[in-house]
Coordinates of C-alpha atoms in Angstrom, one line a residue:
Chain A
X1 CA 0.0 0.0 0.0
X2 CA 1.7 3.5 -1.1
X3 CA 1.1 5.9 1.7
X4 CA -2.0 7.5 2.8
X5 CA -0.9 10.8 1.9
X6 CA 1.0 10.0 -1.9
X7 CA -2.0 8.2 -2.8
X8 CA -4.5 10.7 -2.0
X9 CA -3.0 13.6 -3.9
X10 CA -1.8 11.2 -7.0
X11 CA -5.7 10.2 -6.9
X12 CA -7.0 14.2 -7.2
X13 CA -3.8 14.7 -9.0
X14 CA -5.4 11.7 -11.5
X15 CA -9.2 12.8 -11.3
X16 CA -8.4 16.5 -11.5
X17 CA -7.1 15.6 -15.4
X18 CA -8.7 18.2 -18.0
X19 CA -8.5 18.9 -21.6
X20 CA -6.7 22.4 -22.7
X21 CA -7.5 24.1 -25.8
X22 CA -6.5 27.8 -25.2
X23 CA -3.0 28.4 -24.5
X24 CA -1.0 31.1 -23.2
X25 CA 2.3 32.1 -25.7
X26 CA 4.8 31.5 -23.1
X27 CA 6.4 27.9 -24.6
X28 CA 7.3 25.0 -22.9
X29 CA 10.2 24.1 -20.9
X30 CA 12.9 21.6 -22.5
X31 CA 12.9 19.3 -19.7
X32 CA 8.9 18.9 -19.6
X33 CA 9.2 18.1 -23.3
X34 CA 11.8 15.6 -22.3
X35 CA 9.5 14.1 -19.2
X36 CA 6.2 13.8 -21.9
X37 CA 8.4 11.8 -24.1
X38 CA 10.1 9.4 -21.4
X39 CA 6.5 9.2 -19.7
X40 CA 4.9 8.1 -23.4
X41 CA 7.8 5.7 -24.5
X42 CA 6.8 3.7 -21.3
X43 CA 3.7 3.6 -22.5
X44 CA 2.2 -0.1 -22.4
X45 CA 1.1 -1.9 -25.5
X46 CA -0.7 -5.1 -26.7
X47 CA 2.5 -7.4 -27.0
X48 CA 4.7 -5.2 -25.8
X49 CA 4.4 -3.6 -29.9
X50 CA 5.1 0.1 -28.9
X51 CA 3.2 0.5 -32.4
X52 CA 4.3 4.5 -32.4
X53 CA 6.6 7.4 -33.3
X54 CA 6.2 10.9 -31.8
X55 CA 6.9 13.9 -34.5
X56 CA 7.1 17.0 -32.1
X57 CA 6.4 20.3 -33.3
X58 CA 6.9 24.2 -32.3
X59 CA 7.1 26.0 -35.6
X60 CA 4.7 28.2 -35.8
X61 CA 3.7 28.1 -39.6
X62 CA 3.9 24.1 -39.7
X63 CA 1.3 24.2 -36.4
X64 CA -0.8 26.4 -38.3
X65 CA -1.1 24.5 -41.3
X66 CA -1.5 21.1 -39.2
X67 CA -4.2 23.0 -37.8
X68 CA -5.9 23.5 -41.0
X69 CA -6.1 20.0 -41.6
X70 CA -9.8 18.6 -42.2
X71 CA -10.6 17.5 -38.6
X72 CA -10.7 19.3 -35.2
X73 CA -7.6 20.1 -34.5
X74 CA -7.9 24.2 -34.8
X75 CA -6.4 24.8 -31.1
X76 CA -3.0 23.6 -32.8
X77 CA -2.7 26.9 -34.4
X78 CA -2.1 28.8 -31.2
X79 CA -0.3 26.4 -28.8
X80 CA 3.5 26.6 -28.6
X81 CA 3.7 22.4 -28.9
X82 CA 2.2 19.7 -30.9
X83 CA 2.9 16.4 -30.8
X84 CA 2.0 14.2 -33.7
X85 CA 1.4 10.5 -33.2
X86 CA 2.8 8.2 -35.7
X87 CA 1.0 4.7 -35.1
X88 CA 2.7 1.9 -37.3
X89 CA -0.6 1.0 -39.1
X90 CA -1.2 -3.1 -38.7
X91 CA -3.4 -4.0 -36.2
X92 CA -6.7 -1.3 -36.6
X93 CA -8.6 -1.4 -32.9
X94 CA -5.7 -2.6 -31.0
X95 CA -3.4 0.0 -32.1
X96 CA -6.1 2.8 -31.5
X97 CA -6.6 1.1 -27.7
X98 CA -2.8 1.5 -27.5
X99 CA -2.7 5.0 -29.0
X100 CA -5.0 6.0 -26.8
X101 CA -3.3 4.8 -23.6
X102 CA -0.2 6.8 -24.8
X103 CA -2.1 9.8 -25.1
X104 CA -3.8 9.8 -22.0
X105 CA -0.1 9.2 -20.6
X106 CA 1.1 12.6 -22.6
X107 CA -1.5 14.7 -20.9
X108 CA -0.6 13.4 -17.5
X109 CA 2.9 13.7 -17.6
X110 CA 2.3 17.6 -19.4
X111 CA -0.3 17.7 -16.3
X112 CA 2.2 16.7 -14.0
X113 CA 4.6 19.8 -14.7
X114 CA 1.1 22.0 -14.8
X115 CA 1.2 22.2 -18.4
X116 CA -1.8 21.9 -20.1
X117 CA -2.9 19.7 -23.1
X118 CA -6.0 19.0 -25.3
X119 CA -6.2 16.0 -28.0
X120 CA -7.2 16.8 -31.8
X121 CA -8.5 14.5 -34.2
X122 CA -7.9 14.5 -38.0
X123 CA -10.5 13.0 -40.5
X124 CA -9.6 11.0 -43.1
X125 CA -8.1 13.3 -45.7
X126 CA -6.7 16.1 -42.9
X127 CA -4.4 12.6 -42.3
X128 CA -2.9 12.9 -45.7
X129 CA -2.3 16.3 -45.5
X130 CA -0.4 16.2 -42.3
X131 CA 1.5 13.1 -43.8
X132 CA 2.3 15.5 -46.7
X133 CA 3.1 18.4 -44.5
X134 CA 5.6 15.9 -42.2
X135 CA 7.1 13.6 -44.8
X136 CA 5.2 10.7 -43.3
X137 CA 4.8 7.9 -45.0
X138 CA 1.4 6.4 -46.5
X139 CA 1.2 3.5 -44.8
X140 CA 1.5 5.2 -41.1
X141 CA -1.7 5.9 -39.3
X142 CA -1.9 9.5 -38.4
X143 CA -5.0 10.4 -36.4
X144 CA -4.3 12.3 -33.2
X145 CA -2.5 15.3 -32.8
X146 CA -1.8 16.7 -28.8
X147 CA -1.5 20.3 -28.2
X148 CA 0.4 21.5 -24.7
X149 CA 0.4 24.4 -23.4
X150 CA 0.0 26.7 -20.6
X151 CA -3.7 27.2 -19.9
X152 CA -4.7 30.7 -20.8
X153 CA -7.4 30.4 -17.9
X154 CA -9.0 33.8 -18.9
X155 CA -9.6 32.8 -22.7
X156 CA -13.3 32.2 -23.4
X157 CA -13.4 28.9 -24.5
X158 CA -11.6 27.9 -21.2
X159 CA -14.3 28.5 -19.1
X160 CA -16.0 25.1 -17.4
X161 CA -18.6 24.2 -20.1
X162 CA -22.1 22.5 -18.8
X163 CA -20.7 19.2 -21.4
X164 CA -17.6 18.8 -19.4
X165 CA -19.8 17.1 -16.4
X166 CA -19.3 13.1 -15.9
X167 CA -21.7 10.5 -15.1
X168 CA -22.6 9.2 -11.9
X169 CA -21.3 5.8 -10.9
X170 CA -24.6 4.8 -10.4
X171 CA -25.4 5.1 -14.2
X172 CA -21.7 3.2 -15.3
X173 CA -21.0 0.5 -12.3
X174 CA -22.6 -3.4 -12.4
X175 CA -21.7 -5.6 -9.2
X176 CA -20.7 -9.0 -10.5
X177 CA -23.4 -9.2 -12.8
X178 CA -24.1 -6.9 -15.6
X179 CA -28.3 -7.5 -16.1
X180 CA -30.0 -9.3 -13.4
X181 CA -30.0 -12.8 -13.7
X182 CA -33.7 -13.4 -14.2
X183 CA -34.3 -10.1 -16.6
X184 CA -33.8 -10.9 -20.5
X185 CA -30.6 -9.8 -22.0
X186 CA -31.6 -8.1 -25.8
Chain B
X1 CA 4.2 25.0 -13.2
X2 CA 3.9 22.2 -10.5
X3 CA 6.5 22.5 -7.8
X4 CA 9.2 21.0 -8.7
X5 CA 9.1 18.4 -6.4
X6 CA 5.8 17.3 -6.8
X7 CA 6.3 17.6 -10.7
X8 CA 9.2 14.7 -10.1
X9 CA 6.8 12.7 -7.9
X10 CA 4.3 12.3 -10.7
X11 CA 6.5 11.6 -13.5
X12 CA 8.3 9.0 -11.8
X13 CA 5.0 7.3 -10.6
X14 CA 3.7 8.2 -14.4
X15 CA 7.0 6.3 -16.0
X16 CA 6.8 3.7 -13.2
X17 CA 3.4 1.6 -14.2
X18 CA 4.1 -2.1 -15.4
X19 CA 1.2 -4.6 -16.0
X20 CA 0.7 -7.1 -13.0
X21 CA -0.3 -10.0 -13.6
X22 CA 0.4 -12.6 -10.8
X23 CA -1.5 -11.3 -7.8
X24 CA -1.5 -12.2 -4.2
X25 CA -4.5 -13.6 -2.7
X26 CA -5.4 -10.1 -0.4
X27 CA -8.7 -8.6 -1.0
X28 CA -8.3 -4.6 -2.9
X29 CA -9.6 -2.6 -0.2
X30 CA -13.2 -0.9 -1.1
X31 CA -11.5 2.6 -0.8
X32 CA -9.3 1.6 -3.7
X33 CA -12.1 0.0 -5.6
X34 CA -13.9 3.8 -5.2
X35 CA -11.0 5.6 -6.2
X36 CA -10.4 3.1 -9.6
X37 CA -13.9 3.7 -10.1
X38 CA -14.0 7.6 -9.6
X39 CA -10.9 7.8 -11.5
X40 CA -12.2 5.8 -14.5
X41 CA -15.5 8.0 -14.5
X42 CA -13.4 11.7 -15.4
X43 CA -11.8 9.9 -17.8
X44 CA -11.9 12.1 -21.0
X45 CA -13.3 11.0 -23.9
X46 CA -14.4 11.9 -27.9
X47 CA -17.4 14.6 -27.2
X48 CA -17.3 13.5 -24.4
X49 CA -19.6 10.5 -24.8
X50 CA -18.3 8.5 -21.9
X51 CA -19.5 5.3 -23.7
X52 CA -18.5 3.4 -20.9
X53 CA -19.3 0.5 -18.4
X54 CA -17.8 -1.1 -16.1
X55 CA -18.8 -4.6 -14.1
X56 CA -16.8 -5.2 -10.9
X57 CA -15.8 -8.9 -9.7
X58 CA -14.9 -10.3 -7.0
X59 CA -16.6 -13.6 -6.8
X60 CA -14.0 -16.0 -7.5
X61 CA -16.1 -18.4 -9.8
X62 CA -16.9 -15.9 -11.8
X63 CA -13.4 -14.7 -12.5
X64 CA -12.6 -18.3 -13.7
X65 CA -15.3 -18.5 -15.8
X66 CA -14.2 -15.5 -17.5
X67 CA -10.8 -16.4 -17.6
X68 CA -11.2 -19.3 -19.2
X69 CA -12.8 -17.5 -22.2
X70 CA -10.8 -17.3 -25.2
X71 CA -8.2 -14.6 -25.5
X72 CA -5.8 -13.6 -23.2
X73 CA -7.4 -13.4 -19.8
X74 CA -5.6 -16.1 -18.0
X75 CA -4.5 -14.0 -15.2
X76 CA -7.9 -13.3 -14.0
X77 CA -8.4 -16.8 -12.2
X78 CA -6.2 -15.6 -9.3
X79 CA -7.0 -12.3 -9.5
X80 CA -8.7 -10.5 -6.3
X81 CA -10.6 -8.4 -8.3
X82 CA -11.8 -8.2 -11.8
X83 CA -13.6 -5.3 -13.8
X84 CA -14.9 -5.8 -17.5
X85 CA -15.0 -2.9 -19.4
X86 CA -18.5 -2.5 -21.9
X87 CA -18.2 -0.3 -24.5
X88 CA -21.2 1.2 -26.1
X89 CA -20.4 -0.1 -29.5
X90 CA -21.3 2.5 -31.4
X91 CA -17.9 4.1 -32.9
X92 CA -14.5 1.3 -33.5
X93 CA -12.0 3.2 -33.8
X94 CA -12.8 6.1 -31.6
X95 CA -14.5 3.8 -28.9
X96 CA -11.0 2.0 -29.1
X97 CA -8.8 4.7 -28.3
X98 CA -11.3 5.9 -25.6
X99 CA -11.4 2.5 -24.0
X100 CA -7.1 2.8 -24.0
X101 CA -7.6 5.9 -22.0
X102 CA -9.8 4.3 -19.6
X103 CA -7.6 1.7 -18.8
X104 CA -4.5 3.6 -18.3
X105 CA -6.8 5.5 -15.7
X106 CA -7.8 2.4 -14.5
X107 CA -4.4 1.2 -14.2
X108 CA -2.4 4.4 -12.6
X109 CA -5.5 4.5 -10.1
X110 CA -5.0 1.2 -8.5
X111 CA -0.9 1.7 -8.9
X112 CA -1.5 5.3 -6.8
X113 CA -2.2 3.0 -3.9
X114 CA 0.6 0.1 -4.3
X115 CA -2.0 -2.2 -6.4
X116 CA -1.2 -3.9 -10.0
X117 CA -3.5 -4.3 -12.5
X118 CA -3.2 -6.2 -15.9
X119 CA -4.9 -5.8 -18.9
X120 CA -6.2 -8.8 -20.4
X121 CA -8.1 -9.1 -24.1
X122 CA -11.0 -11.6 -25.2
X123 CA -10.7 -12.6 -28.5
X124 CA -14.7 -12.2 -30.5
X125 CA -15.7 -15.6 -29.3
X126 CA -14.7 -15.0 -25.5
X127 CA -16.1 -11.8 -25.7
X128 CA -19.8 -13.5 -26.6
X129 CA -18.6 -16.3 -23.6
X130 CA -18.2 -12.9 -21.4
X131 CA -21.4 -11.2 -22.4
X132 CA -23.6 -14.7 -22.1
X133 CA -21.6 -15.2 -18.2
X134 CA -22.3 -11.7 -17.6
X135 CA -25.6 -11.0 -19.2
X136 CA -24.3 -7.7 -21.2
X137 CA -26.3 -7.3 -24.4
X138 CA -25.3 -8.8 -27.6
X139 CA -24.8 -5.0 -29.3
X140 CA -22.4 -3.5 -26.5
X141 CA -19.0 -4.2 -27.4
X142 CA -16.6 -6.4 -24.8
X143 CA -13.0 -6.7 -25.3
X144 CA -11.6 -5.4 -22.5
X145 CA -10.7 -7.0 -18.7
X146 CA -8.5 -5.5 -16.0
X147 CA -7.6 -7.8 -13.0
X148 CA -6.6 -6.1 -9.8
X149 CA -4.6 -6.8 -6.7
X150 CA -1.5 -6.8 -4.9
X151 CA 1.7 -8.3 -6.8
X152 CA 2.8 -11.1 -5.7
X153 CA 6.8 -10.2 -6.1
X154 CA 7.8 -13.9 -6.1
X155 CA 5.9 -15.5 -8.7
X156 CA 7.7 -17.0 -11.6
X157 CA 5.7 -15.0 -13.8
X158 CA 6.7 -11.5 -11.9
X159 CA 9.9 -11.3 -12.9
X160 CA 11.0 -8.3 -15.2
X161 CA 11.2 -9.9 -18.7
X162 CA 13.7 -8.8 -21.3
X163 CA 10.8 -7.9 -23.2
X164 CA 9.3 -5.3 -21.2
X165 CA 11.8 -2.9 -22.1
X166 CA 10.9 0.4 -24.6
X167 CA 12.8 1.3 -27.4
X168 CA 15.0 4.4 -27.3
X169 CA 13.4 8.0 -28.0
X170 CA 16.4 7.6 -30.9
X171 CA 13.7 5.7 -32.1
X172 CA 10.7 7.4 -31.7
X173 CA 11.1 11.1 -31.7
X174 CA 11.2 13.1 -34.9
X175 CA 11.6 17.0 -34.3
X176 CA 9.4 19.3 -36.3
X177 CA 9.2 17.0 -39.7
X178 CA 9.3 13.3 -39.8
X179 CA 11.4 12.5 -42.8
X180 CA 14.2 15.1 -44.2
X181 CA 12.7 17.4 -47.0
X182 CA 15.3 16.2 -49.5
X183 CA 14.1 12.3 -49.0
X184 CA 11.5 10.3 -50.6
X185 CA 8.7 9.3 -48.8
X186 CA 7.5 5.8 -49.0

């Protein structure tokens, strides 16, 4: 059992997690940059595959342009970091359960250092544009792209929004048994 | 920023996590179970659907039932604790990487209070085995099982194995392009 008072705060230090989307200008530290990418190369995967490459990202035109890629991934254009994840592109579902464990790793380990981050999503064809953009190649899944950032707190779109809310347990948990035993199952 | 000790704290507890998958036979504490389950609920998500479930086990027939469906849930038999993981079903790819997200939570939850948890898959036919056990509805998708406990250090099986390493970030990291301008991409 860790102690009492480490797990408590890495529990509200876990719960507390929140997507960023407006940034302050001020850029991120070096060594923060160097904690995400230690923090995601741990990362655990299906087999041990480690099925991804990290393209990492400050200029300012090549962040704008990724964030004119079809999808929605327009809070690229201001933050000073993006992180582009390069997944190897063989094994469809469990390399997008994998990609999403490394990403939720990313934002912790930007959290951890108080920075903030916010996941984008490109569709389809934004994919092939950042692939042309970043000299990927066409057989690399590109679909998720991880702005960090301080959090410009006072920027409109940072505000709490009503959708942000979770829901209770009560609606999500099953003890033992998902449906009753004597109810049908359709 | 974090204070800088706290910030080292994290990161080492983020970069720290390794699957457990031989377990002592010690109940998880109900505190812990709440905390995994609060944990799992703020997990973030694609418009923030949440398309989650979650069914908790402890009973130990059960847990062999379940691990003796096919795919790779072995580890659940001696397990304390169990939780299967429904999806809604609605969205692959996106449900996928959502579900990775929720399991990392799940995982760095239990870990924030000394307890291991493995990740285990059903392959399509153990996943109807699960659902038919479990009485989950033949639409909601079922892939995903995380057993829970305290490690036992001196199984066989706990031992770090040469194949739990990562690569290098030599290997990973590209900065600001992912292939030179001047080379072909393929």
């Amino acid at each position: 059992m860790a102690d009492e008072q480490t797990a408590r705060e890495r529990i509200a230090f876990l719960r507390g997690l929140r997507a960023v989307r407006e940034f302050r200008p001020n850029p991120v530290p070096q060594k923060v940059i160097d904690d995400v990418l230690e923090v995601a190369r741990w990362t655990g995967s299906a087999v041990n595959r480690q099925p991804w490459e990290f393209v990492v990202i400050r200029d300012r035109d090549t962040l704008r342009a990724l964030a004119a890629a079809d999808g929605f991934v327009g809070h690229m254009a201001d933050a000073p970091l993006g992180i582009i994840l390069v997944m190897a592109g063989d094994h469809a579902a469990q390399e997008s359960f994998d990609e999403g464990r490394l990403s939720e790793r990313i934002m912790l380990a930007a959290a951890a250092h108080g920075v903030g981050a916010g996941i984008g999503w490109f569709k389809p064809a934004g994919a092939e544009t950042v692939k042309s953009i970043l000299g990927i190649p066409r057989h690399r899944t590109v679909r998720t792209a991880i702005a960090l950032g301080y959090a410009d707190e006072g920027a409109r779109g940072a505000r709490p929004k009503r959708g942000q809310a979770r829901k209770p347990l009560a609606e999500l948990v099953h003890a033992e048994r998902y449906a009753s035993a004597d109810l049908p199952v359709a």
